[in-house]
Amino acid sequence: MRPILPILPIRHSQRLPRFSATGNRFPIAPAQEFSQPAIMRVYFMGICGTAMGQAALLMREMGHEVLGADTGVYPPMSDVLAASGIQVFDGYSTERLASLKPDLVVIGNAQSRGHPEVEWLLDTRSLRTISLPALLHDLVLSKRQSIVVAGTHGKTTTTTLAAYLLREAGANPGWLIGGVPRDVPGGSHAGYEGGPFVIEGDEYDSAFFDKRSKFIHYAPRILLCNNLEFDHADIFRDLVDVQRTFNHVMRIVPRSGYIVANGDDANLAPLLKNVSWTTVLRVGEGEGNDLRIVNFSEDATGARFQLVWKRNGVREIAWQLPGRFNARNAAMAALAAGLAINPNAPQELNLAALNRFLGVKRRQELLASNATITAIEDFGHHPTAISETLVSLRNRHPGCQLAACFEPRSNTAMKSIFQREFTQALGLADAAFIAPVHRADKLAPAERLDTAAMANAICKAGKWASDFTTSDTLYHSLVQKTASAGPWVVVFFSNGSFDGIIPRFKEYLLNSTATG
């Protein structure tokens, strides 16, 4: 008979610190590993989410039997899981879960009290359960040298860049990426015990029973802090609250490790000045940085910049990714990868592969184009990300008009917190199409983003803007507007589906008689 175990992450055993071959002590997460059989049957609750699905694939690669369930099983993750031989059930069933008898149930942070399988697990205490971040720590990261990529923006691209550069250098890294990379094979790879493992370090909470940020579990040896702004208004009260959790993750970097930080970020500066327990290396454009980004330029042919390590060793970079923000992502990733391979001379890492780097899907991704319209999709859902992308697109497409389509869908974007900032960001385009607030009925009018006021403010500033009651009416207005004098660059900003109008507009362009 299976032992009766509580639902909270089980970490009874106390371990001695891990040591590297050279005797350096590596970090241990605040909680300890549980003992587990060599091969387990692991059940993922909410398996079609990007992070959950990639972790399921990682467990499968490591030899475990993996299965899971989700509601309205949906691609692309469902297709990838099926191709890997992972059984995915549509919908949840306590009877089925009991009959499957998994050794471990991984509960995603989208599940909460009231969920039928969660309630059954709490009632019976019959199966061992764990959060996704704790699973990753116990089965993967505690046995590897963890490179954790944190920050409000750019985590997915920077994680992919670091994994790509390490792989190109022959380091056989492991990785877990919260998106669909185009330069490494798949969103997850186990690597090898003792080797580097790059993981996207999200500050969002771990599970309904563990409200700590995910990255607290990730035992960073090298921690990247790319930037810091207020976000996730459903989790954090304000900027100070976000800074607090970043301070916590900085404090578990070991003395043999590194914090690689954006030295130009005013919100990170007060956290960095108090760090005395490990080495801090700064990246940015300012004079005080250890690795400087200088002479950045961008036009229709691409972006160019130089990386200067401690006032010498200039590296020339020319690549296709847009914007200063991606130049910083590249610099952060290059320094982290260099430290992982040779901490005494990180600047010696070969960066020639950057000119072949394609990026991540849904990050400034070209969808389609014809003679007069180019359509781009971007995951942007924060005003800083939107404004930086629009500035870059203006440089990349001189002579074109910019149309920005924005879906307020994230838990922060739905609220009025950044209404002024979103208005200013969208005002950088020539035309702004603002979709209805996602789940607007869940918010009081005073808390909700006022899209009509945003459109009016943009119009008063001399640009064209309109808010819409449905995404369908937005689509028809977009088609009509971009049929006028162009050329146009249309960019869709959404961290969700945008009610299907993005593939719809792509199909419209592909079927256009004026295909270029």
Coordinates of C-alpha atoms in Angstrom, one line a residue:
M1 CA 0.0 0.0 0.0
R2 CA 1.2 3.5 -0.8
P3 CA 2.2 5.7 2.2
I4 CA -0.1 8.5 3.2
L5 CA 1.7 11.7 2.3
P6 CA 0.8 15.4 2.6
I7 CA 0.2 17.6 -0.4
L8 CA 3.0 20.1 0.3
P9 CA 6.4 19.4 -1.3
I10 CA 8.0 16.5 0.5
R11 CA 11.6 17.3 1.3
H12 CA 12.5 15.4 4.5
S13 CA 16.1 14.3 3.9
Q14 CA 19.0 16.5 4.8
R15 CA 21.9 16.4 2.4
L16 CA 25.5 17.5 2.7
P17 CA 26.5 20.4 0.4
R18 CA 27.4 19.5 -3.1
F19 CA 31.0 20.2 -4.2
S20 CA 32.4 20.7 -7.6
A21 CA 35.5 18.8 -8.8
T22 CA 37.6 21.8 -7.7
G23 CA 36.1 21.9 -4.2
N24 CA 33.8 24.9 -4.7
R25 CA 30.5 24.8 -2.9
F26 CA 27.5 25.0 -5.1
P27 CA 24.1 26.4 -3.9
I28 CA 21.4 24.4 -2.2
A29 CA 17.8 25.6 -2.4
P30 CA 16.1 26.5 0.9
A31 CA 14.2 23.2 0.9
Q32 CA 15.8 19.7 0.4
E33 CA 15.3 16.9 -2.0
F34 CA 12.9 14.0 -1.3
S35 CA 14.1 10.5 -2.1
Q36 CA 12.5 9.0 -5.1
P37 CA 12.7 5.8 -7.2
A38 CA 15.1 5.9 -10.1
I39 CA 12.3 5.7 -12.6
M40 CA 8.9 7.2 -11.7
R41 CA 5.5 7.6 -13.2
V42 CA 4.9 11.4 -13.1
Y43 CA 1.5 12.9 -13.7
F44 CA 1.3 16.6 -14.7
M45 CA -1.9 18.4 -13.8
G46 CA -2.3 21.1 -16.5
I47 CA 0.2 19.5 -18.9
C48 CA -0.5 21.7 -22.0
G49 CA 0.8 24.9 -20.4
T50 CA 4.1 25.9 -22.0
A51 CA 6.2 25.4 -18.8
M52 CA 4.4 22.3 -17.7
G53 CA 4.6 20.7 -21.1
Q54 CA 8.3 21.4 -21.5
A55 CA 9.0 20.0 -18.0
A56 CA 7.0 16.9 -19.0
L57 CA 9.2 16.4 -22.1
L58 CA 12.3 16.9 -19.9
M59 CA 11.1 14.2 -17.5
R60 CA 10.4 11.9 -20.4
E61 CA 13.9 12.5 -21.8
M62 CA 15.3 11.6 -18.4
G63 CA 13.6 8.2 -18.6
H64 CA 10.5 8.7 -16.4
E65 CA 7.1 7.6 -17.5
V66 CA 5.1 10.7 -18.0
L67 CA 1.4 11.4 -18.5
G68 CA -1.0 14.2 -17.6
A69 CA -4.3 16.0 -18.1
D70 CA -5.7 19.4 -19.1
T71 CA -9.0 20.9 -20.1
G72 CA -9.7 21.4 -23.8
V73 CA -6.4 19.8 -24.8
Y74 CA -4.9 22.2 -27.3
P75 CA -1.9 22.6 -29.6
P76 CA 0.9 23.2 -30.1
M77 CA 2.0 21.6 -26.8
S78 CA -0.6 18.7 -27.1
D79 CA 0.9 17.8 -30.5
V80 CA 4.5 17.9 -29.2
L81 CA 3.6 15.8 -26.2
A82 CA 1.7 13.2 -28.3
A83 CA 4.7 13.0 -30.7
S84 CA 6.9 12.2 -27.7
G85 CA 4.6 9.3 -26.6
I86 CA 3.2 11.1 -23.6
Q87 CA -0.4 10.3 -22.9
V88 CA -2.6 13.4 -22.4
F89 CA -6.1 13.1 -21.0
D90 CA -8.8 15.7 -21.9
G91 CA -10.4 16.9 -18.7
Y92 CA -9.9 15.9 -15.1
S93 CA -11.1 12.8 -13.2
T94 CA -10.4 11.8 -9.6
E95 CA -11.3 8.1 -10.4
R96 CA -8.8 8.1 -13.3
L97 CA -6.1 9.7 -11.2
A98 CA -6.6 7.1 -8.5
S99 CA -6.4 4.3 -11.0
L100 CA -3.2 5.6 -12.6
K101 CA -1.4 5.5 -9.3
P102 CA 1.5 7.9 -10.2
D103 CA 4.5 8.1 -8.0
L104 CA 4.4 11.9 -8.2
V105 CA 1.7 14.5 -9.1
V106 CA 3.0 17.8 -10.4
I107 CA 0.5 20.6 -9.7
G108 CA 0.8 23.6 -12.0
N109 CA 0.3 27.2 -10.7
A110 CA -2.9 27.5 -12.8
Q111 CA -4.6 24.9 -10.5
S112 CA -6.1 26.0 -7.1
R113 CA -8.6 25.1 -4.5
G114 CA -11.9 23.9 -5.9
H115 CA -10.1 21.9 -8.7
P116 CA -11.6 18.3 -8.4
E117 CA -8.2 16.5 -8.5
V118 CA -6.7 19.0 -6.0
E119 CA -9.5 18.5 -3.6
W120 CA -9.3 14.7 -3.9
L121 CA -5.6 14.8 -3.2
L122 CA -6.1 17.0 -0.2
D123 CA -8.9 14.7 1.1
T124 CA -7.1 11.4 0.6
R125 CA -3.4 12.4 1.0
S126 CA -2.8 9.2 -1.0
L127 CA -0.3 10.5 -3.6
R128 CA 2.9 12.4 -3.4
T129 CA 2.6 15.9 -4.8
I130 CA 4.9 18.7 -5.7
S131 CA 5.0 22.1 -7.5
L132 CA 6.7 22.4 -10.9
P133 CA 9.6 24.6 -9.6
A134 CA 10.2 22.1 -6.7
L135 CA 10.2 19.2 -9.2
L136 CA 12.8 21.0 -11.4
H137 CA 15.0 21.6 -8.4
D138 CA 14.9 18.2 -6.9
L139 CA 15.2 16.1 -10.1
V140 CA 17.3 18.4 -12.3
L141 CA 18.8 21.6 -11.0
S142 CA 20.3 20.2 -7.8
K143 CA 22.5 18.0 -9.9
R144 CA 23.6 20.7 -12.4
Q145 CA 25.2 24.1 -12.5
S146 CA 22.1 26.3 -12.8
I147 CA 22.1 29.5 -14.9
V148 CA 18.9 31.3 -14.0
V149 CA 17.6 34.1 -16.3
A150 CA 15.4 36.5 -14.5
G151 CA 13.9 39.9 -15.3
T152 CA 10.7 41.5 -16.2
H153 CA 11.4 41.4 -20.0
G154 CA 13.5 39.2 -22.3
K155 CA 13.7 36.0 -20.2
T156 CA 12.7 33.6 -23.0
T157 CA 15.0 35.2 -25.6
T158 CA 18.0 35.5 -23.2
T159 CA 17.5 31.9 -22.0
T160 CA 17.5 30.7 -25.6
L161 CA 20.6 32.8 -26.4
A162 CA 22.6 31.4 -23.5
A163 CA 21.6 27.8 -24.3
Y164 CA 22.4 28.4 -28.0
L165 CA 25.9 29.9 -27.3
L166 CA 26.8 27.1 -24.8
R167 CA 25.6 24.5 -27.3
E168 CA 27.6 26.1 -30.2
A169 CA 30.6 26.1 -27.9
G170 CA 30.3 22.3 -27.4
A171 CA 29.3 22.5 -23.7
N172 CA 26.3 20.2 -24.0
P173 CA 24.1 22.4 -21.8
G174 CA 20.6 21.5 -20.5
W175 CA 17.8 24.0 -20.8
L176 CA 14.2 24.8 -20.1
I177 CA 12.7 27.6 -22.2
G178 CA 9.2 29.0 -21.8
G179 CA 8.6 29.4 -25.5
V180 CA 9.3 27.8 -28.9
P181 CA 13.0 28.4 -29.8
R182 CA 14.1 28.3 -33.4
D183 CA 17.9 27.8 -32.8
V184 CA 18.0 24.8 -30.4
P185 CA 16.2 21.5 -30.7
G186 CA 13.1 21.9 -28.6
G187 CA 12.2 23.8 -25.5
S188 CA 13.9 21.5 -23.1
H189 CA 17.0 19.3 -22.9
A190 CA 18.4 17.5 -19.8
G191 CA 22.1 18.0 -20.5
Y192 CA 24.3 16.1 -18.0
E193 CA 24.8 15.9 -14.3
G194 CA 27.3 18.5 -13.2
G195 CA 27.0 20.4 -16.4
P196 CA 25.4 23.9 -17.2
F197 CA 21.6 24.1 -17.3
V198 CA 19.9 27.3 -18.4
I199 CA 16.4 28.0 -17.1
E200 CA 14.0 30.9 -17.4
G201 CA 13.6 32.3 -13.9
D202 CA 10.0 33.5 -13.5
E203 CA 9.1 35.7 -10.5
Y204 CA 5.5 34.4 -10.6
D205 CA 4.4 32.2 -7.8
S206 CA 5.1 28.5 -7.7
A207 CA 1.7 27.0 -6.8
F208 CA -1.4 27.7 -4.8
F209 CA 0.3 26.2 -1.7
D210 CA 3.7 27.8 -2.3
K211 CA 3.5 31.6 -3.0
R212 CA 7.2 32.0 -3.3
S213 CA 8.5 33.1 -6.8
K214 CA 9.5 30.1 -9.0
F215 CA 13.1 31.2 -9.3
I216 CA 13.6 30.8 -5.5
H217 CA 13.6 27.0 -6.2
Y218 CA 16.1 27.2 -9.0
A219 CA 19.4 27.2 -7.0
P220 CA 21.2 29.7 -9.3
R221 CA 25.0 29.4 -9.6
I222 CA 24.9 32.2 -12.2
L223 CA 21.9 34.6 -11.9
L224 CA 21.0 36.9 -14.7
C225 CA 19.0 40.0 -13.7
N226 CA 18.1 41.5 -17.0
N227 CA 15.8 44.3 -15.8
L228 CA 13.2 45.0 -13.2
E229 CA 9.9 46.7 -13.4
F230 CA 6.5 46.3 -11.7
D231 CA 4.5 43.5 -13.3
H232 CA 2.2 40.7 -12.2
A233 CA -0.2 42.9 -10.3
D234 CA -2.2 39.9 -9.2
I235 CA 0.9 38.6 -7.2
F236 CA 2.8 41.7 -6.2
R237 CA 1.6 44.9 -4.5
D238 CA 4.1 47.3 -6.0
L239 CA 7.6 47.7 -7.3
V240 CA 9.1 47.4 -3.8
D241 CA 7.4 44.0 -3.5
V242 CA 9.0 42.8 -6.8
Q243 CA 12.4 44.1 -5.6
R244 CA 11.9 42.1 -2.4
T245 CA 11.6 38.8 -4.3
F246 CA 14.6 39.6 -6.5
N247 CA 16.6 40.4 -3.4
H248 CA 15.7 36.9 -2.1
V249 CA 16.9 35.1 -5.1
M250 CA 20.1 37.1 -5.1
R251 CA 20.8 36.0 -1.6
I252 CA 21.0 32.3 -2.5
V253 CA 23.7 32.8 -5.2
P254 CA 26.8 31.1 -3.7
R255 CA 30.1 32.8 -3.1
S256 CA 31.6 30.8 -6.0
G257 CA 28.8 32.0 -8.3
Y258 CA 27.9 35.2 -10.1
I259 CA 25.2 37.8 -10.5
V260 CA 25.1 39.2 -14.0
A261 CA 23.0 42.3 -13.9
N262 CA 21.8 45.2 -16.0
G263 CA 24.0 47.9 -14.7
D264 CA 21.9 50.6 -16.3
D265 CA 18.6 49.6 -14.5
A266 CA 17.7 52.1 -11.8
N267 CA 15.4 49.6 -10.1
L268 CA 18.1 47.0 -9.8
A269 CA 20.8 49.4 -8.5
P270 CA 19.7 49.5 -4.9
L271 CA 19.7 45.7 -4.7
L272 CA 23.1 45.3 -6.2
K273 CA 24.9 47.8 -4.0
N274 CA 24.4 45.7 -0.9
V275 CA 25.6 42.4 -2.4
S276 CA 28.8 41.3 -0.6
W277 CA 28.5 37.5 -0.7
T278 CA 29.2 36.8 -4.4
T279 CA 30.6 38.5 -7.5
V280 CA 28.5 41.0 -9.3
L281 CA 29.2 41.7 -13.0
R282 CA 27.3 44.6 -14.7
V283 CA 26.2 44.7 -18.4
G284 CA 24.9 47.8 -20.1
E285 CA 25.7 50.9 -22.2
G286 CA 26.9 53.1 -19.3
E287 CA 30.6 53.7 -18.5
G288 CA 30.5 51.8 -15.2
N289 CA 29.6 48.4 -16.6
D290 CA 32.0 45.5 -16.8
L291 CA 30.6 44.5 -20.3
R292 CA 29.6 47.5 -22.3
I293 CA 27.3 47.7 -25.4
V294 CA 28.5 50.5 -27.6
N295 CA 27.9 52.0 -31.0
F296 CA 24.5 50.4 -31.5
S297 CA 22.8 51.0 -34.8
E298 CA 19.9 49.6 -36.6
D299 CA 18.3 49.8 -40.1
A300 CA 16.5 47.7 -42.7
T301 CA 19.5 45.4 -43.0
G302 CA 19.8 44.4 -39.3
A303 CA 21.4 45.6 -36.1
R304 CA 25.1 46.2 -35.3
F305 CA 26.9 46.9 -32.0
Q306 CA 30.1 46.2 -30.2
L307 CA 30.8 44.4 -26.9
V308 CA 33.7 45.8 -24.8
W309 CA 34.9 43.7 -21.8
K310 CA 36.5 45.9 -19.1
R311 CA 37.7 48.6 -21.6
N312 CA 39.4 46.2 -23.9
G313 CA 38.7 43.2 -26.2
V314 CA 36.2 44.7 -28.6
R315 CA 33.8 42.2 -30.2
E316 CA 31.9 43.2 -33.4
I317 CA 28.3 41.9 -33.5
A318 CA 26.0 42.0 -36.6
W319 CA 22.8 40.1 -36.5
Q320 CA 19.1 40.1 -37.4
L321 CA 17.4 40.5 -34.0
P322 CA 15.8 43.9 -33.5
G323 CA 16.4 46.6 -31.0
R324 CA 18.7 47.7 -28.2
F325 CA 16.8 45.4 -25.8
N326 CA 17.9 42.3 -27.8
A327 CA 21.5 43.6 -27.9
R328 CA 21.4 43.6 -24.1
N329 CA 19.9 40.1 -24.1
A330 CA 22.8 39.0 -26.2
A331 CA 25.4 40.6 -24.0
M332 CA 23.9 39.1 -20.8
A333 CA 23.7 35.7 -22.4
A334 CA 27.2 35.9 -23.8
L335 CA 28.7 36.8 -20.4
A336 CA 26.8 34.0 -18.6
A337 CA 27.8 31.4 -21.1
G338 CA 31.4 32.6 -21.0
L339 CA 31.4 32.4 -17.2
A340 CA 30.0 28.8 -17.3
I341 CA 32.8 27.7 -19.7
N342 CA 35.7 29.7 -18.4
P343 CA 35.1 32.0 -15.4
N344 CA 38.7 33.3 -15.6
A345 CA 38.2 34.6 -19.2
P346 CA 34.5 34.8 -20.1
Q347 CA 35.3 37.3 -22.9
E348 CA 37.0 34.6 -24.9
L349 CA 33.7 32.8 -25.8
N350 CA 33.2 32.6 -29.5
L351 CA 30.2 34.8 -30.5
A352 CA 30.3 34.2 -34.3
A353 CA 27.1 32.1 -34.0
L354 CA 25.1 35.2 -33.1
N355 CA 24.9 36.2 -36.7
R356 CA 22.9 33.0 -37.4
F357 CA 20.6 33.3 -34.4
L358 CA 16.9 33.4 -35.4
G359 CA 15.2 33.9 -32.0
V360 CA 12.0 32.7 -30.5
K361 CA 8.5 32.3 -32.0
R362 CA 6.1 35.1 -31.1
R363 CA 8.9 37.5 -30.3
Q364 CA 9.0 40.1 -33.1
E365 CA 8.2 37.1 -35.4
L366 CA 7.5 37.8 -39.1
L367 CA 4.1 36.3 -40.0
A368 CA 3.6 37.2 -43.6
S369 CA 3.9 40.1 -46.1
N370 CA 2.7 41.3 -49.4
A371 CA 3.6 44.3 -51.6
T372 CA 2.2 46.8 -49.1
I373 CA 1.7 45.1 -45.7
T374 CA 4.1 43.3 -43.4
A375 CA 2.6 41.5 -40.3
I376 CA 4.6 40.8 -37.2
E377 CA 3.5 39.0 -33.9
D378 CA 5.0 39.9 -30.6
F379 CA 4.4 38.6 -27.0
G380 CA 4.6 42.1 -25.6
H381 CA 2.2 42.8 -22.8
H382 CA 4.0 45.5 -20.8
P383 CA 4.4 49.1 -21.9
T384 CA 8.2 49.1 -21.9
A385 CA 8.3 46.0 -24.2
I386 CA 5.7 47.6 -26.5
S387 CA 7.5 50.9 -26.8
E388 CA 11.0 49.3 -27.4
T389 CA 9.6 47.1 -30.1
L390 CA 7.9 50.0 -31.9
V391 CA 11.1 52.1 -31.8
S392 CA 12.9 49.1 -33.3
L393 CA 10.3 48.6 -36.0
R394 CA 10.5 52.3 -37.0
N395 CA 14.2 51.8 -37.5
R396 CA 13.8 48.6 -39.4
H397 CA 11.1 49.8 -41.7
P398 CA 11.8 53.4 -42.7
G399 CA 9.1 54.9 -44.8
C400 CA 6.4 52.5 -43.5
Q401 CA 3.4 53.4 -41.3
L402 CA 3.1 51.4 -38.1
A403 CA -0.1 49.8 -37.0
A404 CA -0.1 48.5 -33.4
C405 CA -2.8 46.0 -32.3
F406 CA -2.9 45.5 -28.6
E407 CA -4.9 42.9 -26.6
P408 CA -5.0 43.8 -22.8
R409 CA -4.9 40.2 -21.6
S410 CA -2.3 39.8 -18.8
N411 CA -3.3 40.2 -15.2
T412 CA -1.4 43.5 -15.2
A413 CA -2.5 44.8 -18.6
M414 CA -6.1 44.4 -17.8
K415 CA -5.9 46.9 -15.0
S416 CA -5.5 50.7 -15.1
I417 CA -2.1 50.6 -13.4
F418 CA -0.2 51.3 -16.6
Q419 CA -2.9 53.1 -18.5
R420 CA -0.8 56.3 -19.1
E421 CA 2.3 54.2 -20.0
F422 CA 0.3 52.0 -22.4
T423 CA -1.1 55.1 -24.0
Q424 CA 2.3 56.6 -24.5
A425 CA 3.7 53.4 -25.9
L426 CA 0.9 52.8 -28.4
G427 CA 1.2 56.4 -29.4
L428 CA 4.5 55.6 -31.0
A429 CA 2.7 53.9 -33.8
D430 CA 0.8 55.7 -36.6
A431 CA -2.4 53.8 -35.8
A432 CA -3.4 52.0 -32.6
F433 CA -6.1 49.3 -32.5
I434 CA -7.0 48.5 -28.9
A435 CA -8.9 45.3 -28.3
P436 CA -11.4 44.8 -25.4
V437 CA -10.0 44.1 -22.0
H438 CA -9.8 40.3 -21.4
R439 CA -12.3 39.2 -18.7
A440 CA -13.4 42.8 -18.1
D441 CA -16.3 41.6 -16.0
K442 CA -13.9 40.4 -13.4
L443 CA -12.7 43.9 -12.6
A444 CA -14.5 46.9 -11.2
P445 CA -14.7 49.8 -13.7
A446 CA -12.4 51.9 -11.6
E447 CA -9.7 49.1 -11.7
R448 CA -10.1 48.3 -15.4
L449 CA -8.0 49.7 -18.2
D450 CA -10.0 52.4 -19.9
T451 CA -9.4 51.7 -23.6
A452 CA -11.7 54.4 -24.8
A453 CA -9.8 57.0 -22.8
M454 CA -6.5 55.6 -24.3
A455 CA -7.8 55.9 -27.8
N456 CA -9.0 59.5 -27.2
A457 CA -5.6 60.5 -25.8
I458 CA -3.7 59.1 -28.7
C459 CA -6.0 60.9 -31.2
K460 CA -5.5 64.2 -29.3
A461 CA -1.8 63.7 -29.7
G462 CA -2.2 63.6 -33.5
K463 CA -2.2 59.9 -34.2
W464 CA -5.1 57.6 -35.3
A465 CA -6.5 55.3 -32.7
S466 CA -9.7 53.4 -31.9
D467 CA -10.9 51.0 -29.2
F468 CA -13.2 48.0 -30.1
T469 CA -15.8 46.0 -28.3
T470 CA -14.8 42.8 -30.1
S471 CA -11.7 41.5 -31.7
D472 CA -13.7 40.7 -34.8
T473 CA -14.6 44.4 -35.4
L474 CA -10.9 45.3 -34.7
Y475 CA -9.9 42.8 -37.5
H476 CA -12.3 44.4 -40.0
S477 CA -11.2 47.9 -39.2
L478 CA -7.5 46.8 -39.5
V479 CA -8.1 45.4 -43.0
Q480 CA -9.9 48.5 -44.1
K481 CA -7.3 50.9 -42.6
T482 CA -4.3 49.1 -44.1
A483 CA -5.9 49.0 -47.5
S484 CA -5.3 52.7 -47.6
A485 CA -2.0 54.4 -48.6
G486 CA 0.9 52.4 -47.3
P487 CA 3.2 50.6 -47.0
W488 CA 2.2 49.3 -43.5
V489 CA 3.9 47.3 -40.8
V490 CA 1.2 45.7 -38.6
V491 CA 2.3 44.3 -35.2
F492 CA 0.1 42.3 -32.9
F493 CA 0.9 42.6 -29.2
S494 CA -0.6 39.8 -27.1
N495 CA 0.3 37.2 -24.6
G496 CA -2.7 35.1 -25.6
S497 CA -4.8 34.1 -28.6
F498 CA -6.2 37.6 -29.6
D499 CA -9.4 35.6 -30.4
G500 CA -7.8 34.1 -33.4
I501 CA -7.4 37.2 -35.5
I502 CA -3.6 36.9 -35.8
P503 CA -3.7 33.7 -38.0
R504 CA -6.7 35.2 -39.7
F505 CA -4.8 38.3 -40.8
K506 CA -1.9 36.2 -41.8
E507 CA -4.2 34.1 -44.1
Y508 CA -5.6 37.3 -45.5
L509 CA -2.1 38.5 -46.5
L510 CA -1.1 35.1 -47.9
N511 CA -4.2 35.1 -50.1
S512 CA -3.8 38.7 -51.2
T513 CA -3.5 39.2 -54.9
A514 CA -0.6 41.6 -54.3
T515 CA 1.7 39.0 -52.7
G516 CA 5.3 40.3 -52.7

